[in-house]
């Protein structure tokens, strides 16, 4: 037998199959991981079997060893599709289908199953009792240990020592006498192990929720567009329950930033810990490995995770749910650079199952597809508990400056925080620095210096003291005054959450505050600890970045303050307005989710910007109408596709030469193909000092 193997490597020239002979004592299956001698190397390389053949034109080596983990035929086909779709090595795609921590070439460094030494009886209870009567077992501790194991099939040494109050010497003696035997027991590294879960019952659906539940009844793609607090999660839970009753399974994708303990608890409290597996980056390698095996062995019927969970080896899939489908974290920026939504769509089509995309602020491409009838559109227009949407008020920071207030917190927001503290309610202060690019903004008129070609904010490069557009490559000198109003009051960047925390301490010294950003959640469980304190009303003011606005439901939060709406508005991306609207809508949705009404204060230098006005009105449809017209005029997605080709070299001259060649080639090819509406720019990216 001859097998076709993909070698587990990132080398581009090895993106092809290699033939190997199968020794008679081995029985490989499609998708098996195998060890082989590749090339002239003495060490073993890992490969994956993706095909079989009867003969080969080459002199073949034997495969040396087979691993028990294998990739299903469906997943192999998916990896092959991904390799073609995303222009990457097949081995890179196949790695996504393997258990976490098994990609190392050195077997000694691979993650393995965790085991525990346990002890059990090697004789029957009757035989042991006879020996006790005949005084063959004399020690009281030995008798205590044996009788302890009458009711327990096996126990660890530690448990025996605690419960029988016996020593390890006693246990060792019983093993030597043949009364006990030692064996290894596999231990699951369970992230829920220490978490107490209280069972919850399903909630009664309102009319809109019921309509959504019954409409999502056939295989196909659905957009569940519902305002914040409209009860999308409860619909997810009841859809999953219906699939489980049919003997099916489910995958639920959530943005990494939303994978909070609170989010996971909503599912475990409904279905129990045993049925659920979780896959995300906060787990240890061992926990991820065991969760993966739990899925593969069919012990988990529901998989909850970030984008990579879409590759989980779950069988008999009935539904895929993607919450916050608009979130950019579903797109991988590392190799292979895949889109989890596209992968989910491919799986749903191939396996003829349901795909549900949920969002309060759908991606423009998704919503356009829904309006065109390519996917089913289901709307939730009311909050599930009949609560009102929060009142949103805009504060013009230009007025604050003219009144002499140079603090990060406006007078209006300061007064509202003080009132909230007096009423024993909680406040969230949001300042998003994630993905932030420096930009130059006029403090007087709020104008941001943008590219003349692309209408996107230009990025300030401090090392060259220049403004650059990262889309078309246009470079300009930094102006010494605002080109719009002539003011010399130019601002280069914004402040972060740490500075905001200091200011809050000064303004409200008696308030208990806590900051939640990437710097404060580095330790395991630190994320959970902060949220638990806030949920238990031990914290008055929660300060943080985007991680505080998703996946949370705090009934006591009645005030949300957005410190600078302009951060997201000026990130140097054609999606800046869309991201701004999405973030503001999401953060506003944290207020007033309990019995009391909520209030949101948005601070901005651009109060008249349509993204901010639409966020104030909580009007997605109005925003989409304005944004889609602009995108269509400027030929931005979803009315076109943008492809980025990256070149890297130690020589700037080499880069310029090669990119010009490619530019000319593509330009000629496009003209020949009559695609005259496509515009090509070469973009000069800055290099570090050592490049």
XYZ file of C-alpha atoms in Angstrom:
691
model
C 0.000 0.000 0.000
C 1.221 3.497 -0.863
C 0.084 6.669 0.893
C 0.204 10.310 -0.197
C 1.503 12.491 2.609
C 1.620 16.234 3.240
C 4.715 17.029 5.311
C 3.944 19.235 8.304
C 6.020 22.268 7.308
C 5.546 25.912 6.325
C 8.092 25.743 3.481
C 6.245 26.938 0.374
C 8.139 24.631 -1.998
C 6.912 21.597 -0.040
C 3.236 22.375 -0.621
C 2.668 19.049 -2.386
C 2.209 15.378 -1.565
C 5.003 12.834 -1.128
C 4.622 9.077 -1.617
C 5.542 6.636 1.162
C 5.287 2.874 1.429
C 3.208 1.265 4.203
C 4.848 -1.666 6.037
C 2.693 -4.786 6.411
C 2.386 -4.358 10.191
C 0.759 -0.910 9.911
C -2.845 -0.112 8.947
C -3.131 3.619 8.221
C -6.384 5.481 7.628
C -7.121 8.651 5.688
C -6.203 11.672 7.817
C -3.792 9.785 10.091
C -0.754 11.609 11.438
C 2.392 9.654 10.645
C 6.126 9.937 11.291
C 8.488 9.593 8.361
C 12.100 10.163 7.387
C 11.976 13.104 4.979
C 14.920 13.930 2.729
C 18.306 13.118 4.224
C 17.334 13.985 7.787
C 17.804 11.390 10.518
C 15.107 12.841 12.754
C 11.473 12.038 12.135
C 9.121 14.511 10.494
C 5.371 14.540 10.883
C 3.047 14.153 7.935
C -0.663 13.684 7.298
C -2.140 11.072 4.967
C -4.480 12.702 2.470
C -4.704 9.901 -0.112
C -3.868 6.344 -1.179
C -2.513 4.932 -4.450
C -1.525 1.566 -5.907
C 1.849 2.461 -7.387
C 4.478 5.187 -7.517
C 7.217 6.079 -9.959
C 9.690 6.731 -7.130
C 11.776 4.553 -4.841
C 9.900 4.884 -1.567
C 10.727 5.019 2.122
C 8.480 3.405 4.716
C 6.336 5.322 7.156
C 7.764 4.712 10.635
C 4.874 5.258 13.031
C 1.180 6.160 13.086
C -0.420 8.495 15.632
C -3.937 7.638 16.792
C -5.320 11.140 16.062
C -6.704 11.484 12.573
C -8.479 14.158 10.535
C -11.846 13.296 8.968
C -12.294 13.221 5.207
C -14.624 16.245 5.392
C -11.984 18.273 7.236
C -9.294 17.261 4.719
C -11.518 18.561 1.920
C -12.093 21.754 3.909
C -8.326 22.223 4.344
C -7.801 21.739 0.594
C -10.473 24.349 -0.137
C -8.843 26.752 2.340
C -5.410 26.249 0.771
C -6.786 27.332 -2.612
C -8.984 30.088 -1.220
C -6.380 31.733 1.029
C -3.193 31.026 -0.975
C -1.441 29.103 1.792
C 0.220 25.748 2.329
C -2.105 22.806 2.787
C -0.090 21.756 5.851
C -0.891 25.103 7.521
C -4.607 24.470 7.033
C -4.405 20.855 8.190
C -2.712 21.972 11.425
C -5.927 23.808 12.331
C -7.735 20.456 12.297
C -5.297 18.832 14.764
C -5.445 18.776 18.581
C -3.806 21.842 20.168
C -0.169 21.390 21.131
C 0.483 18.501 18.752
C 2.209 20.466 16.022
C 5.738 20.120 17.434
C 8.088 17.972 15.398
C 9.780 16.696 18.543
C 7.554 14.041 20.069
C 9.002 14.677 23.539
C 7.550 18.211 23.502
C 4.036 17.183 22.510
C 1.170 17.618 24.909
C 0.000 14.272 26.192
C -2.935 12.999 28.194
C -2.682 13.750 31.901
C -2.708 10.628 34.058
C -2.896 9.859 37.765
C -1.650 6.769 39.609
C -4.613 5.037 41.272
C -4.998 1.928 43.419
C -7.719 -0.727 43.290
C -8.377 -4.166 44.776
C -6.646 -7.105 43.120
C -8.621 -9.686 45.122
C -12.341 -10.128 45.740
C -13.935 -8.736 48.880
C -14.722 -12.295 50.030
C -11.072 -13.331 49.667
C -9.889 -10.286 51.593
C -12.405 -10.815 54.426
C -11.319 -14.466 54.717
C -7.675 -13.384 55.000
C -8.619 -10.843 57.683
C -10.430 -13.558 59.688
C -7.427 -15.864 59.330
C -5.132 -13.090 60.633
C -3.212 -12.970 57.322
C -3.807 -9.216 57.312
C -2.973 -7.889 60.765
C -2.492 -4.117 60.535
C -5.568 -2.014 61.303
C -4.481 0.640 58.763
C -4.130 -2.031 56.075
C -7.657 -3.244 56.846
C -8.976 0.356 56.767
C -7.427 0.932 53.327
C -8.854 -2.282 51.887
C -12.351 -1.671 53.266
C -12.245 1.919 51.968
C -11.753 0.496 48.485
C -14.753 -1.856 48.838
C -17.002 1.077 47.901
C -14.557 2.797 45.522
C -13.350 1.177 42.322
C -10.071 3.091 42.422
C -8.506 5.913 44.426
C -5.385 8.045 44.308
C -2.717 7.720 46.984
C -3.537 11.212 48.252
C -7.238 10.373 48.698
C -6.402 7.089 50.443
C -4.020 8.858 52.830
C -6.669 11.459 53.707
C -9.721 9.202 54.012
C -8.077 6.144 55.636
C -5.493 8.198 57.534
C -2.888 5.758 56.238
C 0.662 6.269 54.998
C 2.145 5.554 51.582
C 4.128 2.725 53.221
C 0.872 0.966 54.124
C -0.342 1.192 50.524
C 3.025 -0.010 49.192
C 2.899 -3.040 51.537
C -0.582 -4.008 50.289
C 0.659 -3.800 46.694
C 3.627 -6.056 47.524
C 1.311 -8.569 49.246
C -0.916 -8.690 46.167
C -4.026 -7.114 47.689
C -3.797 -3.868 45.693
C -2.774 -3.079 42.151
C -1.555 0.210 40.754
C -2.724 1.607 37.400
C -2.947 4.881 35.498
C -6.194 6.785 35.142
C -6.679 9.544 32.593
C -7.515 12.902 34.186
C -9.363 15.592 32.264
C -7.912 19.080 32.649
C -11.305 20.719 32.915
C -11.559 24.544 32.934
C -14.948 24.228 34.706
C -13.641 21.915 37.454
C -13.692 24.439 40.294
C -16.667 26.418 39.018
C -19.993 25.892 40.777
C -22.796 25.960 38.234
C -26.384 26.733 39.203
C -28.930 25.179 36.872
C -31.210 27.659 35.076
C -34.470 27.061 33.236
C -35.318 28.413 29.824
C -37.047 31.771 29.699
C -40.365 32.413 28.065
C -39.835 33.923 24.626
C -41.675 37.077 23.613
C -43.533 37.242 20.292
C -40.506 38.412 18.268
C -38.257 35.780 19.830
C -40.812 33.034 19.167
C -41.056 34.109 15.534
C -37.258 33.939 15.194
C -37.142 30.516 16.879
C -39.738 28.984 14.556
C -38.330 30.582 11.389
C -34.867 29.110 11.998
C -36.144 25.610 11.334
C -34.588 24.561 8.033
C -30.981 24.265 6.837
C -29.740 27.598 5.524
C -28.147 30.885 6.545
C -29.943 33.353 8.816
C -29.099 36.868 10.013
C -30.575 37.453 13.470
C -30.455 41.243 13.696
C -31.594 42.368 17.128
C -30.954 45.473 19.212
C -28.804 45.165 22.336
C -30.703 43.367 25.083
C -33.249 41.865 22.658
C -32.613 38.313 23.908
C -30.559 36.791 21.099
C -28.699 34.533 23.553
C -31.943 32.959 24.807
C -32.877 32.168 21.212
C -29.454 30.560 20.706
C -29.976 28.410 23.809
C -33.391 27.184 22.712
C -32.232 26.524 19.140
C -29.382 24.407 20.528
C -31.769 22.513 22.811
C -33.909 21.634 19.788
C -30.855 20.307 17.930
C -29.734 18.219 20.921
C -33.203 16.669 21.141
C -32.741 15.528 17.529
C -29.407 13.923 18.427
C -27.446 16.729 16.748
C -24.582 18.897 18.018
C -23.763 22.616 17.912
C -20.862 25.040 17.519
C -21.163 28.538 19.013
C -18.533 31.078 17.969
C -18.030 34.167 20.093
C -15.377 36.896 19.655
C -12.352 36.139 21.852
C -12.960 39.360 23.772
C -16.531 38.200 24.589
C -15.513 34.753 25.821
C -15.990 35.747 29.424
C -16.864 33.379 32.277
C -20.296 35.025 32.303
C -20.882 34.098 28.647
C -19.796 30.496 29.162
C -21.853 30.230 32.356
C -25.035 31.019 30.420
C -24.529 27.802 28.458
C -23.188 25.559 31.231
C -26.002 26.571 33.604
C -28.552 25.549 30.975
C -26.977 22.360 29.593
C -24.501 21.280 32.288
C -20.703 21.165 32.214
C -20.531 17.637 30.834
C -22.138 18.473 27.485
C -19.983 21.525 26.792
C -16.426 21.985 25.579
C -14.721 25.373 25.418
C -11.838 26.342 23.139
C -10.092 29.698 23.524
C -6.646 31.203 24.100
C -7.046 31.722 27.857
C -6.981 27.954 28.474
C -3.695 26.206 29.174
C -2.296 23.964 26.437
C -3.290 20.938 28.494
C -6.858 22.182 28.969
C -7.224 22.876 25.242
C -5.831 19.417 24.443
C -8.324 17.691 26.753
C -11.262 19.802 25.547
C -10.371 18.877 21.949
C -10.298 15.158 22.830
C -13.591 15.508 24.707
C -15.136 16.786 21.462
C -13.504 14.139 19.273
C -14.644 11.314 21.550
C -18.242 12.542 21.364
C -18.447 13.478 25.051
C -19.323 17.111 24.252
C -22.403 18.044 22.226
C -21.822 21.815 22.318
C -18.579 23.601 21.434
C -18.169 27.231 22.506
C -15.106 29.108 21.376
C -13.311 31.784 19.420
C -12.736 31.553 15.665
C -10.511 28.432 15.737
C -13.338 26.449 17.387
C -14.928 26.210 13.937
C -12.379 23.449 13.216
C -13.374 21.357 16.260
C -13.760 17.647 15.362
C -17.425 17.522 16.343
C -19.675 14.955 14.703
C -23.314 15.065 13.612
C -23.369 18.859 13.517
C -26.820 20.441 13.356
C -26.252 24.179 13.818
C -23.479 26.788 13.829
C -24.139 30.053 15.672
C -21.842 33.055 15.239
C -22.544 35.769 17.792
C -21.410 39.353 17.086
C -20.866 38.280 13.480
C -19.566 41.741 12.590
C -16.518 41.392 14.858
C -13.157 41.611 13.074
C -11.591 38.984 15.365
C -13.244 36.280 13.247
C -10.630 37.072 10.609
C -7.225 35.562 11.307
C -4.295 37.883 10.668
C -1.713 35.130 11.117
C -1.032 32.367 8.603
C -3.308 30.953 7.337
C -5.286 34.171 7.064
C -8.804 32.782 7.027
C -12.266 34.193 7.721
C -14.193 32.046 10.232
C -17.518 33.200 8.738
C -16.489 31.911 5.329
C -15.354 28.625 6.884
C -18.659 28.290 8.762
C -20.586 29.029 5.572
C -18.606 26.370 3.696
C -19.240 23.759 6.427
C -22.948 24.655 6.636
C -23.376 24.289 2.870
C -21.442 21.010 2.696
C -23.240 19.431 5.661
C -26.657 20.999 4.912
C -27.150 22.534 8.357
C -28.287 25.828 9.891
C -25.954 28.829 10.161
C -27.147 31.679 12.390
C -25.336 35.041 12.359
C -26.308 37.274 15.269
C -25.610 40.982 15.776
C -27.079 44.271 16.940
C -24.868 45.987 14.351
C -24.436 43.612 11.390
C -21.486 43.868 9.053
C -22.420 45.925 5.981
C -21.671 42.995 3.658
C -23.855 40.630 5.689
C -26.746 43.100 5.854
C -26.477 43.802 2.120
C -26.713 40.052 1.441
C -29.773 39.865 3.689
C -31.495 42.773 1.916
C -30.775 41.098 -1.430
C -32.367 37.859 -0.214
C -29.149 35.836 -0.229
C -29.650 35.027 3.452
C -32.806 35.126 5.589
C -33.273 38.304 7.653
C -34.908 38.048 11.093
C -35.313 41.193 13.215
C -35.702 41.757 16.964
C -36.753 45.366 17.544
C -37.522 45.299 21.293
C -35.600 44.469 24.445
C -36.544 41.053 25.808
C -37.688 42.302 29.233
C -39.541 45.302 27.753
C -36.827 47.576 29.158
C -36.259 50.898 27.432
C -33.173 51.624 25.397
C -30.850 53.959 27.296
C -31.020 57.707 26.825
C -27.946 58.839 24.872
C -26.497 62.335 25.212
C -23.637 63.824 23.180
C -21.025 66.106 24.773
C -19.080 68.358 22.390
C -15.498 68.366 23.649
C -14.776 71.541 21.680
C -17.135 73.370 24.043
C -15.366 71.811 27.028
C -12.030 73.171 25.779
C -13.428 76.630 25.150
C -14.773 76.599 28.727
C -11.315 75.799 30.068
C -11.871 72.099 30.840
C -8.816 70.138 29.640
C -9.636 66.987 31.599
C -10.606 63.685 30.005
C -13.977 63.764 31.778
C -16.439 66.498 30.801
C -18.446 68.465 33.353
C -21.630 66.715 32.223
C -20.146 63.241 32.669
C -18.577 64.193 36.000
C -21.961 65.323 37.336
C -23.692 62.157 36.103
C -21.031 59.935 37.728
C -21.472 61.799 41.010
C -25.254 61.364 40.829
C -24.829 57.665 40.054
C -22.546 57.204 43.064
C -25.066 58.928 45.333
C -27.809 56.597 44.036
C -25.626 53.516 44.723
C -25.588 52.546 41.042
C -22.649 51.451 38.903
C -20.817 53.216 36.074
C -18.789 51.961 33.107
C -16.213 54.305 31.546
C -15.083 53.204 28.106
C -11.913 54.278 26.310
C -10.978 52.080 23.367
C -7.299 51.983 22.499
C -7.406 48.630 20.689
C -6.065 48.956 17.169
C -5.493 52.682 17.710
C -3.371 54.571 15.152
C -1.973 58.043 15.849
C -3.686 60.784 13.930
C -3.640 64.584 13.888
C -6.817 66.354 14.904
C -7.634 70.031 15.316
C -8.786 70.829 18.854
C -10.624 73.922 17.625
C -12.833 72.543 14.845
C -12.443 68.773 15.297
C -11.080 68.296 11.776
C -8.882 65.231 11.208
C -6.305 65.423 8.438
C -7.337 62.894 5.790
C -5.930 61.576 2.526
C -6.975 63.650 -0.493
C -7.399 60.494 -2.578
C -9.033 58.051 -0.157
C -10.790 60.255 2.419
C -9.208 58.143 5.197
C -7.321 59.653 8.112
C -3.579 59.832 7.519
C -1.190 58.192 9.957
C 1.524 60.198 11.664
C 5.008 58.635 11.414
C 7.080 60.113 14.185
C 10.429 58.757 12.948
C 10.069 60.599 9.619
C 7.753 63.363 10.891
C 5.411 62.724 7.963
C 1.779 61.921 7.339
C 1.162 58.780 5.286
C -1.897 57.082 3.853
C -1.634 53.325 4.307
C -4.037 52.720 1.435
C -2.644 54.630 -1.536
C 0.827 55.603 -0.294
C 0.333 59.382 -0.414
C 2.838 61.246 1.791
C 2.553 64.801 3.111
C 4.488 67.085 5.410
C 2.967 67.632 8.831
C 1.122 70.975 8.796
C 1.765 73.541 11.521
C -1.861 74.670 11.441
C -5.254 73.163 10.681
C -5.968 73.207 6.903
C -9.678 73.592 7.687
C -9.820 76.511 10.163
C -6.195 77.710 10.450
C -5.912 76.957 14.168
C -2.517 75.911 15.532
C -4.193 73.796 18.240
C -3.303 70.391 16.752
C -3.591 67.203 18.805
C -1.390 64.206 17.943
C -2.935 61.347 19.943
C -5.259 60.381 22.748
C -4.665 59.280 26.316
C -5.197 55.753 27.580
C -7.119 53.946 30.297
C -4.329 54.313 32.857
C -4.446 58.098 32.696
C -8.236 57.958 32.846
C -8.040 55.830 35.999
C -5.786 58.421 37.662
C -8.212 61.206 36.788
C -11.178 59.244 38.165
C -9.291 58.690 41.444
C -8.696 62.438 41.759
C -12.291 63.391 40.959
C -13.958 60.638 43.014
C -11.491 59.600 45.751
C -14.114 57.716 47.774
C -15.377 55.626 44.848
C -14.118 52.071 44.382
C -12.722 51.727 40.872
C -11.078 49.015 38.828
C -9.411 49.027 35.418
C -9.803 46.244 32.880
C -7.543 46.202 29.843
C -4.789 44.032 28.389
C -2.387 45.142 31.141
C -4.642 44.076 34.019
C -5.857 40.672 32.786
C -2.548 38.948 32.064
C -2.886 36.411 34.903
C -5.217 33.440 34.688
C -8.654 34.154 36.190
C -7.838 37.900 36.553
C -10.481 38.621 33.885
C -13.056 36.621 35.859
C -12.034 38.143 39.202
C -12.597 41.703 37.970
C -16.004 40.923 36.466
C -17.115 38.970 39.544
C -16.264 41.903 41.829
C -18.190 44.254 39.562
C -21.166 41.898 39.253
C -21.299 41.522 43.052
C -21.522 45.330 43.337
C -18.152 45.623 45.104
C -16.942 48.139 42.487
C -18.557 51.503 41.714
C -16.748 52.385 38.484
C -15.356 49.986 35.877
C -12.815 51.545 33.499
C -11.698 49.690 30.413
C -11.295 49.035 26.733
C -13.501 47.040 24.381
C -13.289 43.923 26.558
C -15.712 45.500 29.057
C -18.531 46.090 26.584
C -19.182 42.616 25.161
C -20.720 39.537 26.688
C -21.712 41.251 29.947
C -25.033 41.867 31.636
C -24.800 44.045 34.753
C -28.257 45.041 36.098
C -26.843 47.770 38.377
C -25.091 49.640 35.540
C -27.190 52.707 34.818
C -24.491 54.983 33.387
C -21.990 54.441 30.575
C -19.472 57.106 29.612
C -17.606 57.030 26.297
C -14.496 59.128 26.885
C -13.501 59.682 23.262
C -15.677 58.475 20.404
C -13.088 59.845 17.973
C -10.530 57.117 18.719
C -12.450 54.566 16.684
C -13.507 57.193 14.162
C -9.924 57.926 13.141
C -8.210 54.542 12.930
C -7.047 54.957 9.333
C -9.437 52.400 7.846
C -12.293 52.690 5.354
C -14.422 50.879 7.984
C -13.749 53.562 10.623
C -17.303 54.921 10.618
C -18.784 51.431 10.761
C -16.493 50.387 13.617
C -17.349 53.596 15.480
C -21.075 52.991 15.135
C -20.722 49.342 16.183
C -18.588 50.097 19.238
C -20.787 52.972 20.432
C -23.959 50.940 19.977
C -22.474 47.971 21.835
C -21.183 50.056 24.738
C -24.453 51.963 24.985
C -26.243 48.632 25.233
C -24.569 47.916 28.600
C -26.672 50.588 30.328
C -30.155 50.055 31.727
C -30.358 46.280 31.342
C -31.938 45.893 34.786
C -35.043 47.455 36.299
C -33.735 51.040 36.154
C -33.386 53.132 33.015
C -29.924 53.706 31.639
C -28.032 56.756 30.418
C -25.078 57.047 28.035
C -22.764 60.051 27.674
C -20.704 60.123 24.466
C -17.830 62.634 24.401
C -16.603 63.654 20.962
C -15.008 66.389 18.887
C -17.292 65.382 15.992
C -20.868 65.510 17.335
C -22.325 65.958 13.853
C -20.686 62.862 12.345
C -23.360 60.502 11.032
C -21.875 57.471 12.828
C -22.170 59.231 16.185
C -25.617 60.653 15.441
C -26.909 57.222 14.383
C -25.380 55.617 17.481
C -27.164 58.210 19.609
C -30.445 57.291 17.929
C -29.602 53.541 18.060
C -30.572 53.487 14.373
C -28.611 50.873 12.424
C -30.754 51.094 9.302
C -30.177 54.836 8.967
C -26.448 54.295 9.423
C -26.402 51.548 6.785
C -28.176 53.764 4.240
C -25.632 56.583 4.661
C -22.581 54.320 4.854
C -23.539 52.166 1.863
C -23.948 55.257 -0.347
C -20.468 56.473 0.617
C -18.937 53.025 0.077
C -20.585 52.665 -3.314
C -19.336 56.077 -4.441
C -15.765 55.408 -3.288
C -15.820 51.780 -4.516
C -15.220 50.262 -1.096
C -16.534 46.870 0.097
C -19.163 45.486 0.001
C -19.318 46.953 -3.514
C -15.864 45.650 -4.392
C -13.122 43.458 -2.968
C -9.794 44.719 -1.643
C -6.740 42.482 -1.961
C -3.543 43.348 -0.085
C -0.235 41.997 -1.390
C 2.563 42.282 1.179
C 6.235 42.406 0.217
C 9.087 42.336 2.716
C 12.796 42.802 2.165
C 15.866 44.255 3.836
C 16.307 46.438 0.745
C 13.869 49.291 0.130
C 15.117 49.532 -3.476
C 14.341 45.860 -4.045
C 10.834 46.301 -2.701
C 10.194 49.324 -4.901
C 11.493 47.507 -8.002
C 9.423 44.361 -7.435
C 6.218 46.174 -6.505
C 6.493 48.373 -9.608
C 6.882 45.255 -11.750
C 3.827 43.654 -10.198
C 1.878 46.903 -10.449
C 2.591 47.161 -14.168
C 1.788 43.497 -14.764
C -1.558 43.702 -12.974
C -2.400 46.986 -14.660
C -1.764 45.494 -18.107
C -3.646 42.315 -17.244
C -6.639 44.203 -15.921
C -6.817 46.414 -19.006
C -6.599 43.322 -21.198
C -9.432 41.704 -19.245
C -11.452 44.952 -19.487
C -11.798 45.370 -15.727
C -11.506 49.118 -16.038
C -13.254 49.892 -12.743
C -10.416 48.423 -10.675
C -7.889 50.860 -9.228
C -4.399 49.748 -8.185
C -2.078 51.605 -5.812
C 1.332 50.547 -4.618
C 1.743 51.340 -0.934
C 5.101 52.289 0.520
C 5.178 50.973 4.084
C 7.759 52.320 6.513
C 10.603 50.075 7.663
C 12.396 49.849 10.987
C 15.862 51.302 11.475
C 17.489 47.918 10.936
C 15.720 47.186 7.659
